[in-house]
Short mmCIF file of C-alpha atoms in Angstrom, two decimals:
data_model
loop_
_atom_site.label_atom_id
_atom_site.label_comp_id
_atom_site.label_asym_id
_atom_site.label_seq_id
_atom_site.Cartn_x
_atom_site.Cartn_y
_atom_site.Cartn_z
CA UNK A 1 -22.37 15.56 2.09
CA UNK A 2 -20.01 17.23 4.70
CA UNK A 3 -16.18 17.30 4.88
CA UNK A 4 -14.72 14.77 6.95
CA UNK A 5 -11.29 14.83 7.66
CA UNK A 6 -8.65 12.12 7.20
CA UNK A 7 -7.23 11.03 10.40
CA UNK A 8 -3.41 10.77 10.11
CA UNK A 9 -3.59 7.16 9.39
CA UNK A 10 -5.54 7.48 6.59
CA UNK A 11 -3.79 9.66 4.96
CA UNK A 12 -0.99 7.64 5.49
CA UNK A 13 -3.05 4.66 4.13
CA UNK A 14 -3.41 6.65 0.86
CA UNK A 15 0.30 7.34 0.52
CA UNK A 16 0.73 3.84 0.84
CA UNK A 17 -1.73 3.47 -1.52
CA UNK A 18 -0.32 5.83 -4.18
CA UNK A 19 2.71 4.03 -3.76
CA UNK A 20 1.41 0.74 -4.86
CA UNK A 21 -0.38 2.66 -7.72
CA UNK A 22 2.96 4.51 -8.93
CA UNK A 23 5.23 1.10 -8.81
CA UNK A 24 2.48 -0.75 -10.44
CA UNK A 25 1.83 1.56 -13.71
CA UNK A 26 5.10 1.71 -14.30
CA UNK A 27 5.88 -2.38 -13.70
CA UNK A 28 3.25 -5.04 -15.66
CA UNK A 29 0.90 -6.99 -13.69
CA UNK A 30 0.90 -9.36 -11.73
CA UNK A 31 4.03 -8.16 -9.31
CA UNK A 32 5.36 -8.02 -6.47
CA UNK A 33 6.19 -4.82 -4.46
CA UNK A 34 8.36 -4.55 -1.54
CA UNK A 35 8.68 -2.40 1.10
CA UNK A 36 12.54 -1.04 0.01
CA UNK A 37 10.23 0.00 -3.59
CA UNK A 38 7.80 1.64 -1.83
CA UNK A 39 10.42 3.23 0.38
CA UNK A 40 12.00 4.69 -2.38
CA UNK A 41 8.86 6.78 -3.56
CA UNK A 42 7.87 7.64 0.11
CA UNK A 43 10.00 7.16 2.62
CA UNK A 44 7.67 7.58 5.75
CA UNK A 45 6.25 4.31 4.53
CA UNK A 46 8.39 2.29 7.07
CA UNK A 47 7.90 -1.04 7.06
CA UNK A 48 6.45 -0.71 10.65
CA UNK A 49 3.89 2.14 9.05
CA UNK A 50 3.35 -0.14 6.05
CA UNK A 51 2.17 -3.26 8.12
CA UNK A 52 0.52 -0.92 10.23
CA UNK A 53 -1.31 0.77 7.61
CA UNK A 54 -2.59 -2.55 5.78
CA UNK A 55 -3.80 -4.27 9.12
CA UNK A 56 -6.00 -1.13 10.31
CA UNK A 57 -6.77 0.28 5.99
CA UNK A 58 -6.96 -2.65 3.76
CA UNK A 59 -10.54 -1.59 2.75
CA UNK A 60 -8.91 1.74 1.58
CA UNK A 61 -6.06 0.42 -0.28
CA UNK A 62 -8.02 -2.74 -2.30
CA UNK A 63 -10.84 0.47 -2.95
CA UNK A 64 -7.70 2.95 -4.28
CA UNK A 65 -6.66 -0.26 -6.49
CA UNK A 66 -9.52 -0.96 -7.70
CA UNK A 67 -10.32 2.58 -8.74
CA UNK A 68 -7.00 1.98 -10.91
CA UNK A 69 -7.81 -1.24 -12.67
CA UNK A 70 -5.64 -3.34 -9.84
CA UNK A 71 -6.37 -5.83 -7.47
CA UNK A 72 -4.53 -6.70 -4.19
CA UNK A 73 -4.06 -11.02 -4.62
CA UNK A 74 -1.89 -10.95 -1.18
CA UNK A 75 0.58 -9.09 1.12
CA UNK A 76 2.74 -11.27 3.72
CA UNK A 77 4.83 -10.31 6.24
CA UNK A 78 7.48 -12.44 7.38
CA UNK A 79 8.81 -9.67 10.49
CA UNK A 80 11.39 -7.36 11.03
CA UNK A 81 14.05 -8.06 8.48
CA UNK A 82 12.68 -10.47 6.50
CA UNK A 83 10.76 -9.08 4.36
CA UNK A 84 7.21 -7.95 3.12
CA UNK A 85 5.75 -7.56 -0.27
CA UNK A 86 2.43 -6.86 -1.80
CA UNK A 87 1.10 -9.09 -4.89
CA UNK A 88 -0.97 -6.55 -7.30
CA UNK A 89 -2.35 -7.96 -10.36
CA UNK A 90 -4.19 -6.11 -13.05
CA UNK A 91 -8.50 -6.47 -12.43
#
């Protein structure tokens, strides 16, 4: 199989994906995760990049969870400062 390379939103996809990953072995399933969590750990995951990154990667980031034991139950997004969070439950 050849090398393809990640396009820059991918990658970015699986930092945001890492992220989730990180937050969620150290918390105990289900949870919530917001963006000023995630932010913490990485912060290029703005919450523009983050919103970004889950409309145009979901498939990447419920296959990276999944690979962990975690599934993704739901993300909202209520706009620009109000809020987003990702609900990751364990299986």
């Amino acid at each position: 199989m050849a090398f393809k390379a990640k396009s820059a939103s991918e990658t970015k996809a699986a930092d945001l994906a890492s992220a989730l990953i990180r937050i969620a072995d150290r918390g105990q399933a289900p949870l919530s995760i917001g963006v000023d969590e995630l932010r913490q750990g990485n912060p290029r995951l703005t919450p523009l990049a983050v919103g970004q990154m889950f409309r145009k990667h979901r498939d990447l980031l419920e296959e990276a969870l999944a690979a962990r034991g975690y599934s993704l139950v739901d993300y909202a997004d209520q706009g620009p400062g109000r809020g987003m969070a990702f609900e990751i439950d364990a299986g």
